[in-house]
Amino acid sequence: MSPSMTLYHNPASPFSRKVRVLLHETGQTGRVNLKPVNVTPVNPNPEVCHDNPCGKIPALVLADNHVIHDSRVILDYLDHQHVGNPLIPREGSARWRRLTLASLADAVLDAAVLIRYETFLRPQDKQWEEWLANQSEKIARSLEYFENEAVTELSAHFDIASISLACGLGYLDFRQPDLGWRSTYSRLASWYYDVSQRPSMLETQPPV
Ligand code: 99T
């Protein structure tokens, strides 16, 4: 199968990783050509901006040159392109529950990426400690919810909710290695240990 689609991505991007994990889980890696790009809010890439006006990755260019962007939209699209069990429930309460858990996992990612940009891109004398602390609080409240209210549900399926949280925890390990979330959220740590062994997670690990 020769690739008919192109994915703008970066190995460090957890949003791109979600797409790549779903491609592995649904047997579609051969359909997508991976195009690595470096983008930050202060270093836009003209090619990405041409295909996705907001300049963010991931963005998926289809065979007919139409472009789909935002990881959640791309996951939804790709989940309609395979014949196995859907990784986003198509209907019923499961659909809204799993999408809501995925959205909370994405909120962890949004906060962690904002922390990365604030600490890595913004000059140190302009960094805003209170703002950083409140992004960290968003992460803490969300992980506490997953630990206390959702870990059993997560264990039931490796789907959009689980993929999003697994990529979120992987990103915390990558960008905030001293956070020590495992000691506070032991059930999440055990769940993450198991899902990290999946080939889709092993083959998409962020760079060391
Ligand atoms: O904000 C920018 O201009 C460039 N940033 C991005 O493209 C980041 C890369 S993660 N992507 C997103 O923020 C996508 C969010 C969107 N809602 C989605 O696709 O779900 C880079 C992380 C890192 O380098 O540490």
Coordinates of C-alpha atoms and ligand atoms in Angstrom, one line a residue:
M1 CA 0.0 0.0 0.0
S2 CA 1.6 3.3 -1.0
P3 CA 0.8 6.3 1.2
S4 CA -2.0 8.5 -0.2
M5 CA -2.1 11.0 2.7
T6 CA 0.5 13.2 4.3
L7 CA 0.7 14.0 8.0
Y8 CA 2.5 17.1 9.2
H9 CA 3.9 16.1 12.5
N10 CA 6.8 16.3 15.0
P11 CA 8.0 13.4 17.1
A12 CA 7.8 15.7 20.2
S13 CA 4.2 16.6 19.6
P14 CA 1.8 14.7 21.7
F15 CA -1.1 15.7 19.5
S16 CA 0.7 14.2 16.5
R17 CA 1.4 11.1 18.6
K18 CA -2.3 10.5 19.1
V19 CA -2.8 10.3 15.4
R20 CA 0.2 8.0 14.9
V21 CA -1.0 5.7 17.7
L22 CA -4.4 5.5 16.1
L23 CA -2.8 4.7 12.8
H24 CA -0.9 1.8 14.4
E25 CA -3.9 0.5 16.3
T26 CA -6.1 0.5 13.2
G27 CA -3.5 -0.9 10.8
Q28 CA -3.3 2.2 8.7
T29 CA 0.4 3.3 9.0
G30 CA 1.0 2.4 5.4
R31 CA -1.6 4.9 4.2
V32 CA 0.2 8.0 5.6
N33 CA 3.4 9.6 4.7
L34 CA 5.0 11.3 7.8
K35 CA 6.3 14.8 7.1
P36 CA 8.3 16.1 10.1
V37 CA 8.2 19.9 10.7
N38 CA 9.3 22.2 13.5
V39 CA 6.7 24.7 14.6
T40 CA 6.2 26.9 17.6
P41 CA 3.9 29.9 18.1
V42 CA 6.9 32.2 17.3
N43 CA 8.3 30.0 14.5
P44 CA 5.5 29.3 12.1
N45 CA 6.2 27.0 9.1
P46 CA 5.0 28.5 5.8
E47 CA 4.0 25.2 4.3
V48 CA 2.0 24.2 7.4
C49 CA 0.3 27.7 7.5
H50 CA -0.6 27.2 3.9
D51 CA -2.4 24.0 4.7
N52 CA -3.6 24.9 8.2
P53 CA -4.0 28.7 8.6
C54 CA -3.5 28.5 12.4
G55 CA -0.1 27.0 11.8
K56 CA -0.5 24.0 14.2
I57 CA 0.3 20.4 13.8
P58 CA -0.9 17.7 13.3
A59 CA -2.5 18.4 9.9
L60 CA -3.5 15.7 7.5
V61 CA -3.4 16.3 3.7
L62 CA -5.7 13.9 2.0
A63 CA -5.1 12.4 -1.5
D64 CA -7.4 15.0 -3.1
N65 CA -5.4 17.8 -1.3
H66 CA -8.2 18.6 1.2
V67 CA -6.7 19.2 4.6
I68 CA -8.0 18.0 8.0
H69 CA -6.6 19.5 11.1
D70 CA -6.8 19.4 14.9
S71 CA -5.9 16.0 16.3
R72 CA -9.4 15.2 17.4
V73 CA -10.9 15.8 14.0
I74 CA -8.1 13.8 12.3
L75 CA -8.7 10.9 14.7
D76 CA -12.4 10.9 13.9
Y77 CA -11.6 11.0 10.2
L78 CA -9.1 8.1 10.3
D79 CA -11.5 6.1 12.6
H80 CA -13.9 6.1 9.7
Q81 CA -11.3 4.7 7.3
H82 CA -10.8 1.2 8.7
V83 CA -13.0 -1.8 9.1
G84 CA -12.1 -2.9 12.6
N85 CA -13.9 -1.9 15.8
P86 CA -14.2 1.9 16.0
L87 CA -11.9 3.6 18.5
I88 CA -14.5 6.4 18.9
P89 CA -17.9 4.9 19.8
R90 CA -20.3 5.8 17.1
E91 CA -23.4 6.4 19.3
G92 CA -25.0 6.2 22.7
S93 CA -23.7 7.3 26.0
A94 CA -20.3 5.6 25.4
R95 CA -19.7 8.1 22.6
W96 CA -20.1 11.2 24.8
R97 CA -18.3 9.7 27.8
R98 CA -15.3 8.6 25.8
L99 CA -15.1 11.9 23.9
T100 CA -15.4 13.8 27.2
L101 CA -12.5 11.8 28.7
A102 CA -10.5 12.4 25.6
S103 CA -11.3 16.1 25.9
L104 CA -10.0 16.2 29.5
A105 CA -6.9 14.4 28.4
D106 CA -6.4 17.0 25.7
A107 CA -6.8 19.7 28.3
V108 CA -3.9 18.2 30.1
L109 CA -1.9 18.4 26.9
D110 CA -3.0 22.0 26.3
A111 CA -1.8 23.0 29.7
A112 CA 1.5 21.1 29.4
V113 CA 2.2 22.6 26.0
L114 CA 1.5 26.1 27.3
I115 CA 3.9 25.5 30.2
R116 CA 6.5 24.3 27.7
Y117 CA 6.1 27.4 25.6
E118 CA 6.1 29.7 28.6
T119 CA 9.3 28.2 30.1
F120 CA 11.1 27.4 26.9
L121 CA 10.2 30.3 24.5
R122 CA 9.4 33.3 26.7
P123 CA 12.3 35.2 28.1
Q124 CA 12.8 34.3 31.8
D125 CA 12.2 37.8 33.1
K126 CA 8.8 37.9 31.4
Q127 CA 7.5 34.5 32.6
W128 CA 4.4 34.7 34.8
E129 CA 4.6 32.3 37.8
E130 CA 1.0 32.5 38.8
W131 CA -0.1 31.7 35.2
L132 CA 2.3 28.7 35.2
A133 CA 1.1 27.5 38.6
N134 CA -2.5 27.6 37.4
Q135 CA -1.7 25.6 34.3
S136 CA -0.1 23.0 36.6
E137 CA -3.2 23.0 38.8
K138 CA -5.3 22.2 35.7
I139 CA -3.0 19.2 35.1
A140 CA -3.2 18.1 38.8
R141 CA -7.0 18.4 39.0
S142 CA -7.4 16.4 35.7
L143 CA -5.1 13.6 36.7
E144 CA -6.8 13.4 40.1
Y145 CA -10.1 13.0 38.3
F146 CA -8.7 10.2 36.0
E147 CA -7.2 8.5 39.1
N148 CA -10.4 8.5 41.2
E149 CA -13.2 8.5 38.6
A150 CA -12.0 7.0 35.4
V151 CA -9.1 4.6 35.6
T152 CA -11.4 1.5 35.6
E153 CA -13.2 2.7 32.5
L154 CA -10.0 3.5 30.8
S155 CA -8.7 0.0 31.3
A156 CA -11.8 -1.4 29.4
H157 CA -10.7 -0.2 26.0
F158 CA -7.7 1.3 24.3
D159 CA -9.7 3.9 22.3
I160 CA -9.8 7.7 21.8
A161 CA -9.9 8.3 25.6
S162 CA -7.1 6.0 26.5
I163 CA -4.9 7.0 23.5
S164 CA -5.3 10.7 24.5
L165 CA -4.5 10.2 28.1
A166 CA -1.6 7.8 27.3
C167 CA -0.1 10.4 25.0
G168 CA -0.7 13.1 27.7
L169 CA 1.2 11.1 30.4
G170 CA 4.0 10.3 27.9
Y171 CA 4.3 14.0 27.2
L172 CA 4.5 14.9 30.9
D173 CA 7.3 12.4 31.2
F174 CA 9.0 13.9 28.2
R175 CA 8.8 17.6 29.1
Q176 CA 8.4 17.5 32.9
P177 CA 10.5 14.5 33.9
D178 CA 10.7 15.7 37.5
L179 CA 7.0 16.1 38.0
G180 CA 6.7 12.7 39.8
W181 CA 3.1 12.1 39.0
R182 CA 3.4 8.4 39.5
S183 CA 3.7 8.7 43.3
T184 CA 0.5 10.7 43.6
Y185 CA -1.6 8.8 41.0
S186 CA -0.6 5.2 41.6
R187 CA -3.6 3.6 39.7
L188 CA -2.9 5.8 36.7
A189 CA 0.8 4.8 36.9
S190 CA -0.1 1.1 36.8
W191 CA -2.6 1.6 33.9
Y192 CA 0.1 3.7 32.0
Y193 CA 2.7 1.1 32.6
D194 CA 0.5 -1.5 30.9
V195 CA -0.6 0.6 27.9
S196 CA 3.0 1.9 27.3
Q197 CA 4.0 -1.7 26.3
R198 CA 1.6 -1.6 23.3
P199 CA 3.5 -1.6 20.0
S200 CA 1.6 1.6 19.0
M201 CA 3.0 3.4 22.1
L202 CA 6.5 1.9 21.8
E203 CA 6.9 2.9 18.2
T204 CA 5.8 6.5 18.7
Q205 CA 7.8 7.4 21.8
P206 CA 9.1 11.0 21.9
P207 CA 12.8 11.5 21.2
V208 CA 15.2 10.9 24.2
Ligands
99T1 O1 0.9 26.9 18.5 C1 1.6 26.9 17.4 O2 1.7 27.8 16.6 C2 2.4 25.6 17.1 N1 2.1 24.6 18.0 C3 1.6 23.4 17.6 O3 1.4 23.1 16.5 C4 1.4 22.3 18.7 C5 2.6 21.3 18.6 S1 2.7 20.4 20.1 N2 0.2 21.6 18.4 C6 -1.0 22.0 19.0 O4 -1.0 22.8 19.9 C7 -2.2 21.3 18.4 C8 -3.4 21.5 19.3 C9 -4.7 21.1 18.6 N3 -5.9 21.4 19.4 C10 -4.8 19.6 18.2 O5 -4.3 19.3 17.2 O6 -5.4 18.8 19.0 C11 4.4 20.7 20.4 C12 4.8 20.3 21.8 C13 6.3 20.4 22.1 O7 7.1 20.7 21.2 O8 6.7 20.2 23.3

